[in-house]
Amino acid sequence: MLVPMASIADRLLGTWDRTRRLPAGDRIFGLLLGRMVPYSSTIRPRVTALEPGRAVVEFRDRRGVRNHLRSIHAIALANAGELSSGLAMTTALPPEWRAIVTEIRVEYHKKARGDLVAEGTATLPSSIDGPTPCPVRARIRDRDGEVVAEVEVSWLLDLR
């Protein structure tokens, strides 16, 4: 059985609100998120901010996300961008709307090394009356604040 998006948004924000006040709450939330979205757990995300339309996800540079060039693998970067933009979209989605990803585009600016921060932001249209495309963006920065990659996730919004 599929869970309606509103239920997922409510669960995400409710779980975030409860766990963030605990010691290591952001890590606990990341583990719970990994149970809900198993593939995303491959980067071991640590959500540090979550609100409707915005999500910040940190992840550590470690052997499991590296490539042969001793930098973070392109798909690990795409994963972080998709996760942060997906959290931003999911938490902003009105209950009477549904959404599905139709395309992911990644632009790589430089080799990614060290711990990274992906910030996803979603600005939804004020209303829709049928299938409506909606781009959601994420920027991934290194510890110096330099953008190493930008991810644009195209969503198709529609009414339930």
XYZ file of N, CA, C and O in Angstrom:
640
model
N 0.842 -1.186 0.000
C 0.000 0.000 0.000
C 0.883 1.244 0.000
O 1.831 1.352 0.768
N 0.579 2.190 -0.872
C 1.323 3.442 -0.923
C 0.807 4.397 0.144
O -0.388 4.514 0.358
N 1.740 5.086 0.806
C 1.377 6.067 1.826
C 1.193 7.412 1.135
O 2.050 7.824 0.355
N 0.082 8.117 1.366
C -0.110 9.427 0.742
C 1.021 10.380 1.117
O 1.560 10.314 2.217
N 1.396 11.293 0.178
C 2.493 12.223 0.414
C 2.279 13.063 1.668
O 3.228 13.347 2.379
N 1.063 13.481 1.938
C 0.815 14.295 3.135
C 1.209 13.524 4.377
O 1.796 14.074 5.302
N 0.912 12.250 4.411
C 1.281 11.422 5.549
C 2.792 11.336 5.687
O 3.329 11.381 6.788
N 3.488 11.203 4.575
C 4.945 11.147 4.607
C 5.500 12.479 5.091
O 6.399 12.510 5.932
N 4.974 13.595 4.596
C 5.437 14.918 5.036
C 5.207 15.098 6.530
O 6.099 15.541 7.260
N 4.023 14.734 6.983
C 3.717 14.848 8.407
C 4.640 13.964 9.242
O 5.128 14.376 10.293
N 4.879 12.749 8.769
C 5.772 11.836 9.488
C 7.190 12.369 9.530
O 7.850 12.329 10.569
N 7.667 12.873 8.388
C 9.025 13.414 8.341
C 9.201 14.579 9.304
O 10.125 14.598 10.118
N 8.327 15.558 9.192
C 8.447 16.751 10.030
C 8.212 16.431 11.507
O 8.897 16.971 12.382
N 7.270 15.538 11.791
C 7.010 15.146 13.173
C 8.188 14.399 13.780
O 8.599 14.662 14.917
N 8.757 13.477 13.012
C 9.919 12.730 13.484
C 11.114 13.660 13.655
O 11.855 13.571 14.635
N 11.306 14.568 12.707
C 12.389 15.552 12.814
C 12.230 16.392 14.078
O 13.188 16.593 14.831
N 11.027 16.859 14.320
C 10.783 17.709 15.492
C 11.080 16.963 16.794
O 11.652 17.527 17.727
N 10.712 15.686 16.846
C 10.942 14.899 18.059
C 12.420 14.535 18.246
O 12.940 14.594 19.350
N 13.096 14.155 17.163
C 14.467 13.662 17.304
C 15.503 14.769 17.417
O 16.520 14.590 18.088
N 15.280 15.926 16.809
C 16.325 16.950 16.791
C 16.660 17.488 18.171
O 17.731 18.050 18.368
N 15.768 17.325 19.117
C 16.025 17.806 20.486
C 16.834 16.814 21.313
O 17.292 17.137 22.392
N 16.982 15.613 20.815
C 17.729 14.580 21.536
C 19.230 14.723 21.280
O 19.636 15.254 20.247
N 20.044 14.224 22.207
C 21.480 14.168 21.906
C 21.686 13.307 20.655
O 21.085 12.239 20.532
N 22.459 13.814 19.721
C 22.697 13.133 18.433
C 21.395 12.924 17.665
O 21.292 12.004 16.858
N 20.416 13.784 17.884
C 19.113 13.647 17.232
C 19.183 13.687 15.724
O 18.441 12.969 15.042
N 20.097 14.516 15.165
C 20.215 14.577 13.712
C 20.743 13.256 13.152
O 20.327 12.811 12.091
N 21.605 12.592 13.881
C 22.101 11.284 13.440
C 20.994 10.222 13.559
O 20.855 9.360 12.690
N 20.229 10.293 14.625
C 19.112 9.364 14.811
C 18.106 9.546 13.674
O 17.645 8.572 13.077
N 17.799 10.797 13.345
C 16.875 11.062 12.243
C 17.428 10.478 10.944
O 16.686 9.883 10.161
N 18.730 10.628 10.711
C 19.343 10.070 9.505
C 19.192 8.566 9.426
O 18.934 8.013 8.355
N 19.328 7.891 10.555
C 19.148 6.439 10.578
C 17.702 6.059 10.277
O 17.431 5.119 9.520
N 16.767 6.789 10.876
C 15.345 6.524 10.611
C 15.001 6.805 9.148
O 14.252 6.060 8.517
N 15.569 7.871 8.617
C 15.351 8.211 7.212
C 15.872 7.085 6.312
O 15.232 6.723 5.323
N 17.012 6.532 6.682
C 17.578 5.424 5.922
C 16.682 4.200 5.900
O 16.673 3.441 4.941
N 15.906 4.014 6.952
C 14.938 2.914 6.964
C 13.770 3.206 6.024
O 13.206 2.302 5.427
N 13.385 4.488 5.942
C 12.277 4.864 5.057
C 12.714 4.891 3.595
O 11.935 4.545 2.707
N 13.933 5.338 3.333
C 14.460 5.488 1.972
C 15.821 4.782 1.935
O 16.859 5.434 2.037
N 15.824 3.459 1.823
C 17.054 2.688 1.994
C 18.233 3.129 1.121
O 19.361 3.186 1.601
N 17.995 3.442 -0.134
C 19.135 3.800 -0.993
C 19.846 5.047 -0.489
O 21.075 5.138 -0.542
N 19.103 5.992 0.023
C 19.715 7.234 0.492
C 20.660 7.006 1.665
O 21.550 7.816 1.915
N 20.485 5.912 2.373
C 21.346 5.649 3.525
C 22.769 5.299 3.113
O 23.666 5.286 3.955
N 23.022 5.059 1.833
C 24.366 4.701 1.395
C 25.370 5.831 1.635
O 26.561 5.565 1.760
N 24.900 7.069 1.723
C 25.813 8.180 2.017
C 25.850 8.506 3.510
O 26.564 9.409 3.929
N 25.066 7.780 4.305
C 24.960 8.015 5.749
C 24.623 9.483 6.041
O 25.387 10.203 6.672
N 23.454 9.918 5.583
C 23.098 11.334 5.705
C 22.877 11.776 7.148
O 22.416 10.998 7.981
N 23.208 13.004 7.380
C 22.927 13.638 8.676
C 22.137 14.903 8.364
O 22.680 15.874 7.838
N 20.850 14.867 8.609
C 19.986 16.020 8.340
C 20.190 17.029 9.466
O 20.022 16.699 10.638
N 20.567 18.244 9.109
C 20.823 19.271 10.123
C 19.777 20.378 10.115
O 19.731 21.181 11.046
N 18.947 20.427 9.078
C 17.836 21.388 9.029
C 16.748 20.799 8.152
O 17.030 20.207 7.112
N 15.510 20.954 8.593
C 14.372 20.458 7.816
C 13.162 21.311 8.129
O 12.757 21.446 9.282
N 12.613 21.896 7.101
C 11.392 22.696 7.200
C 10.719 22.641 5.835
O 11.367 22.284 4.844
N 9.449 22.968 5.753
C 8.780 22.911 4.449
C 9.527 23.749 3.404
O 9.759 24.941 3.592
N 9.966 23.076 2.352
C 10.660 23.754 1.261
C 12.163 23.882 1.413
O 12.839 24.404 0.534
N 12.731 23.355 2.488
C 14.194 23.471 2.693
C 14.709 22.296 3.524
O 14.114 21.945 4.534
N 15.828 21.737 3.067
C 16.480 20.655 3.804
C 17.988 20.779 3.652
O 18.485 21.081 2.564
N 18.695 20.558 4.739
C 20.155 20.562 4.723
C 20.624 19.186 5.176
O 20.233 18.711 6.244
N 21.452 18.567 4.347
C 21.951 17.222 4.601
C 23.476 17.254 4.539
O 24.044 17.723 3.552
N 24.110 16.777 5.588
C 25.565 16.670 5.600
C 25.945 15.210 5.429
O 25.200 14.317 5.831
N 27.111 14.988 4.792
C 27.643 13.622 4.769
C 29.167 13.671 4.737
O 29.761 14.623 4.261
N 29.734 12.634 5.320
C 31.182 12.582 5.529
C 31.899 11.954 4.341
O 31.370 11.053 3.685
N 33.077 12.449 4.128
C 33.978 11.861 3.148
C 34.558 10.593 3.789
O 35.173 10.645 4.845
N 34.295 9.462 3.162
C 34.813 8.191 3.660
C 35.026 7.269 2.469
O 34.546 7.548 1.362
N 35.736 6.210 2.690
C 36.098 5.301 1.604
C 34.872 4.815 0.814
O 34.912 4.700 -0.401
N 33.760 4.550 1.497
C 32.570 4.005 0.851
C 31.895 4.925 -0.161
O 31.059 4.479 -0.934
N 32.252 6.214 -0.182
C 31.650 7.143 -1.153
C 32.693 7.704 -2.115
O 32.401 8.607 -2.893
N 33.895 7.151 -2.080
C 34.983 7.661 -2.926
C 35.087 6.911 -4.254
O 34.634 5.786 -4.390
N 35.736 7.561 -5.203
C 36.013 6.946 -6.500
C 37.511 6.658 -6.621
O 38.265 6.832 -5.664
N 37.943 6.267 -7.800
C 39.349 5.937 -8.034
C 40.251 7.176 -8.065
O 41.475 7.052 -8.043
N 39.674 8.356 -8.102
C 40.447 9.608 -8.125
C 40.638 10.185 -6.726
O 41.072 11.312 -6.569
N 40.259 9.412 -5.709
C 40.352 9.817 -4.308
C 39.501 11.055 -4.009
O 39.864 11.900 -3.199
N 38.381 11.139 -4.692
C 37.397 12.188 -4.402
C 36.035 11.508 -4.270
O 35.893 10.319 -4.540
N 35.041 12.277 -3.861
C 33.708 11.692 -3.656
C 33.064 11.388 -5.008
O 33.091 12.216 -5.927
N 32.523 10.202 -5.106
C 31.946 9.697 -6.355
C 30.792 10.579 -6.831
O 30.009 11.101 -6.028
N 30.681 10.717 -8.130
C 29.640 11.535 -8.746
C 28.241 11.118 -8.314
O 27.375 11.966 -8.058
N 28.004 9.825 -8.197
C 26.662 9.364 -7.843
C 26.366 9.601 -6.367
O 25.224 9.844 -5.984
N 27.391 9.587 -5.511
C 27.182 9.951 -4.111
C 26.753 11.418 -4.018
O 25.872 11.773 -3.226
N 27.344 12.275 -4.853
C 26.941 13.680 -4.894
C 25.507 13.808 -5.398
O 24.703 14.563 -4.841
N 25.176 13.069 -6.452
C 23.812 13.089 -6.975
C 22.826 12.599 -5.921
O 21.727 13.167 -5.765
N 23.199 11.574 -5.176
C 22.357 11.023 -4.113
C 22.078 12.096 -3.060
O 20.930 12.297 -2.650
N 23.116 12.802 -2.613
C 22.940 13.852 -1.610
C 22.059 14.983 -2.126
O 21.202 15.503 -1.407
N 22.249 15.362 -3.382
C 21.421 16.415 -3.972
C 19.976 15.994 -4.123
O 19.048 16.751 -3.829
N 19.763 14.760 -4.574
C 18.398 14.259 -4.722
C 17.716 14.135 -3.369
O 16.548 14.471 -3.215
N 18.465 13.668 -2.364
C 17.883 13.518 -1.030
C 17.489 14.870 -0.441
O 16.369 15.033 0.045
N 18.381 15.837 -0.491
C 18.057 17.143 0.104
C 16.941 17.839 -0.669
O 16.046 18.440 -0.065
N 16.945 17.736 -1.986
C 15.862 18.358 -2.762
C 14.551 17.595 -2.561
O 13.476 18.200 -2.497
N 14.627 16.276 -2.426
C 13.425 15.477 -2.192
C 12.792 15.754 -0.840
O 11.570 15.827 -0.717
N 13.634 15.921 0.181
C 13.102 16.289 1.496
C 12.448 17.666 1.445
O 11.377 17.879 2.025
N 13.090 18.601 0.742
C 12.516 19.947 0.610
C 11.159 19.883 -0.101
O 10.183 20.501 0.342
N 11.078 19.124 -1.177
C 9.821 18.998 -1.935
C 8.754 18.301 -1.102
O 7.624 18.778 -0.976
N 9.111 17.176 -0.517
C 8.136 16.376 0.223
C 7.528 17.157 1.382
O 6.332 17.070 1.637
N 8.345 17.926 2.082
C 7.838 18.675 3.232
C 7.039 19.907 2.833
O 6.309 20.448 3.659
N 7.161 20.349 1.582
C 6.424 21.535 1.112
C 5.132 21.178 0.385
O 4.285 22.039 0.159
N 4.956 19.930 0.039
C 3.843 19.514 -0.808
C 2.502 19.583 -0.083
O 2.338 18.983 0.977
N 1.530 20.318 -0.635
C 0.192 20.334 -0.025
C -0.428 18.938 -0.051
O -0.140 18.136 -0.942
N -1.295 18.642 0.907
C -1.854 17.287 1.011
C -2.646 16.835 -0.213
O -2.706 15.645 -0.489
N -3.213 17.775 -0.951
C -4.035 17.378 -2.094
C -3.226 17.208 -3.382
O -3.769 16.924 -4.436
N -1.897 17.368 -3.291
C -1.022 17.203 -4.450
C -0.204 15.929 -4.313
O 0.025 15.422 -3.227
N 0.247 15.446 -5.451
C 1.193 14.345 -5.476
C 2.332 14.742 -6.410
O 2.200 15.679 -7.208
N 3.448 14.038 -6.309
C 4.616 14.399 -7.102
C 5.445 13.172 -7.417
O 5.474 12.209 -6.648
N 6.113 13.215 -8.578
C 7.024 12.144 -8.963
C 8.211 12.776 -9.700
O 8.053 13.746 -10.440
N 9.390 12.206 -9.473
C 10.599 12.672 -10.155
C 10.569 12.200 -11.600
O 10.273 11.034 -11.876
N 10.888 13.108 -12.515
C 10.941 12.751 -13.930
C 12.338 12.890 -14.523
O 12.616 12.334 -15.581
N 13.205 13.636 -13.842
C 14.562 13.829 -14.369
C 15.463 14.365 -13.261
O 15.019 15.123 -12.406
N 16.718 13.962 -13.299
C 17.730 14.506 -12.404
C 18.908 14.955 -13.264
O 19.402 14.191 -14.097
N 19.319 16.194 -13.059
C 20.461 16.747 -13.790
C 21.500 17.211 -12.771
O 21.155 17.896 -11.805
N 22.743 16.814 -12.971
C 23.807 17.177 -12.040
C 24.901 17.910 -12.806
O 25.329 17.460 -13.874
N 25.346 19.014 -12.257
C 26.469 19.756 -12.814
C 27.591 19.720 -11.781
O 27.413 20.173 -10.644
N 28.712 19.149 -12.185
C 29.851 19.007 -11.291
C 30.828 20.158 -11.542
O 31.231 20.385 -12.675
N 31.200 20.866 -10.489
C 32.072 22.029 -10.632
C 33.525 21.745 -10.291
O 34.417 22.360 -10.845
N 33.773 20.866 -9.338
C 35.145 20.539 -8.949
C 35.143 19.216 -8.193
O 34.092 18.750 -7.758
N 36.336 18.633 -8.044
C 36.440 17.400 -7.269
C 35.958 17.671 -5.860
O 36.294 18.682 -5.259
N 35.180 16.758 -5.353
C 34.629 16.903 -4.000
C 35.466 16.082 -3.037
O 35.575 14.858 -3.181
N 36.024 16.781 -2.060
C 36.814 16.105 -1.025
C 36.433 16.699 0.314
O 36.096 17.868 0.423
N 36.488 15.864 1.345
C 36.124 16.330 2.675
C 34.635 16.226 2.895
O 33.872 15.831 2.004
N 34.217 16.567 4.096
C 32.798 16.501 4.436
C 32.027 17.541 3.635
O 32.532 18.639 3.362
N 30.800 17.191 3.251
C 30.002 18.042 2.366
C 28.638 18.361 2.968
O 28.131 17.629 3.815
N 28.053 19.460 2.470
C 26.722 19.890 2.881
C 25.887 20.114 1.630
O 26.280 20.884 0.745
N 24.743 19.434 1.563
C 23.801 19.607 0.450
C 22.578 20.351 0.983
O 21.968 19.920 1.965
N 22.237 21.467 0.338
C 21.052 22.225 0.730
C 20.056 22.229 -0.418
O 20.351 22.712 -1.503
N 18.893 21.643 -0.153
C 17.830 21.587 -1.147
C 16.766 22.608 -0.829
O 16.403 22.804 0.332
N 16.283 23.284 -1.868
C 15.203 24.252 -1.698
C 14.137 24.010 -2.761
O 14.441 23.752 -3.915
N 12.897 24.092 -2.323
C 11.764 23.870 -3.231
C 10.811 25.047 -3.136
O 10.381 25.419 -2.050
N 10.516 25.631 -4.278
C 9.510 26.681 -4.365
C 8.407 26.152 -5.275
O 8.630 25.979 -6.476
N 7.278 25.875 -4.687
C 6.172 25.307 -5.441
C 5.283 26.408 -6.010
O 5.208 27.497 -5.433
N 4.593 26.111 -7.109
C 3.622 27.083 -7.614
C 2.497 27.254 -6.598
O 2.244 26.367 -5.778
N 1.828 28.390 -6.641
C 0.753 28.637 -5.669
C -0.454 27.739 -5.907
O -1.199 27.453 -4.980
N -0.645 27.318 -7.151
C -1.750 26.400 -7.442
C -1.425 25.622 -8.711
O -0.590 26.038 -9.510
N -2.096 24.494 -8.861
C -1.994 23.701 -10.085
C -3.394 23.214 -10.431
O -4.249 23.087 -9.566
N -3.628 22.948 -11.718
C -4.925 22.401 -12.115
C -4.760 21.156 -12.982
O -5.675 20.728 -13.652
N -3.578 20.600 -12.935
C -3.257 19.404 -13.690
C -1.751 19.204 -13.639
O -1.055 19.892 -12.890
N -1.241 18.273 -14.445
C 0.194 18.007 -14.415
C 1.021 19.279 -14.629
O 0.813 20.010 -15.594
N 1.927 19.529 -13.693
C 2.732 20.755 -13.716
C 4.175 20.420 -13.372
O 4.436 19.876 -12.295
N 5.113 20.757 -14.272
C 6.517 20.516 -13.937
C 7.005 21.497 -12.876
O 6.560 22.650 -12.832
N 7.906 21.035 -12.017
C 8.443 21.880 -10.953
C 9.894 21.493 -10.684
O 10.159 20.396 -10.198
N 10.848 22.389 -11.004
C 12.245 22.080 -10.699
C 12.558 22.365 -9.232
O 12.062 23.323 -8.653
N 13.366 21.496 -8.636
C 13.820 21.674 -7.262
C 15.341 21.565 -7.295
O 15.887 20.656 -7.925
N 16.012 22.483 -6.635
C 17.465 22.551 -6.719
C 18.154 22.247 -5.393
O 17.612 22.508 -4.329
N 19.378 21.743 -5.538
C 20.245 21.535 -4.380
C 21.652 21.962 -4.766
O 22.102 21.716 -5.890
N 22.300 22.609 -3.819
C 23.720 22.964 -3.977
C 24.510 22.159 -2.961
O 24.134 22.088 -1.797
N 25.609 21.609 -3.412
C 26.473 20.831 -2.529
C 27.778 21.601 -2.368
O 28.442 21.928 -3.356
N 28.109 21.886 -1.109
C 29.299 22.688 -0.796
C 30.299 21.886 0.027
O 29.911 21.024 0.809
N 31.568 22.240 -0.144
C 32.603 21.614 0.676
C 32.792 22.417 1.956
O 32.101 23.412 2.195
N 33.760 22.010 2.777
C 33.948 22.662 4.080
C 34.394 24.118 3.961
O 34.258 24.881 4.910
N 34.903 24.510 2.785
C 35.285 25.910 2.559
C 34.120 26.732 2.021
O 34.278 27.919 1.738
N 32.971 26.095 1.834
C 31.793 26.786 1.324
C 31.731 26.869 -0.192
O 30.821 27.479 -0.748
N 32.675 26.241 -0.876
C 32.673 26.264 -2.338
C 31.685 25.232 -2.888
O 31.608 24.106 -2.385
N 30.958 25.622 -3.921
C 30.001 24.712 -4.551
C 30.770 23.686 -5.375
O 31.525 24.053 -6.281
N 30.593 22.408 -5.039
C 31.244 21.337 -5.791
C 30.301 20.734 -6.827
O 30.751 20.199 -7.840
N 28.999 20.832 -6.574
C 28.015 20.293 -7.524
C 26.663 20.961 -7.295
O 26.368 21.409 -6.187
N 25.877 21.019 -8.360
C 24.503 21.503 -8.285
C 23.613 20.444 -8.911
O 23.954 19.874 -9.949
N 22.506 20.189 -8.250
C 21.571 19.159 -8.702
C 20.218 19.804 -8.938
O 19.739 20.569 -8.108
N 19.628 19.524 -10.102
C 18.265 19.970 -10.368
C 17.410 18.727 -10.594
O 17.724 17.904 -11.455
N 16.388 18.605 -9.779
C 15.481 17.466 -9.869
C 14.155 17.984 -10.417
O 13.558 18.898 -9.845
N 13.735 17.429 -11.536
C 12.452 17.817 -12.130
C 11.359 16.920 -11.565
O 11.465 15.692 -11.629
N 10.359 17.550 -10.989
C 9.210 16.847 -10.439
C 8.002 17.158 -11.299
O 7.864 18.265 -11.831
N 7.118 16.213 -11.405
C 5.828 16.442 -12.044
C 4.780 16.442 -10.933
O 4.594 15.437 -10.247
N 4.162 17.605 -10.738
C 3.126 17.760 -9.724
C 1.764 17.509 -10.355
O 1.547 17.840 -11.518
N 0.867 16.971 -9.578
C -0.501 16.781 -10.049
C -1.423 16.717 -8.837
O -0.966 16.546 -7.701
N -2.696 16.836 -9.097
C -3.703 16.708 -8.046
C -3.966 15.233 -7.792
O -3.891 14.409 -8.699
N -4.310 14.901 -6.558
C -4.617 13.511 -6.209
C -5.905 13.091 -6.861
O -6.799 13.781 -7.066
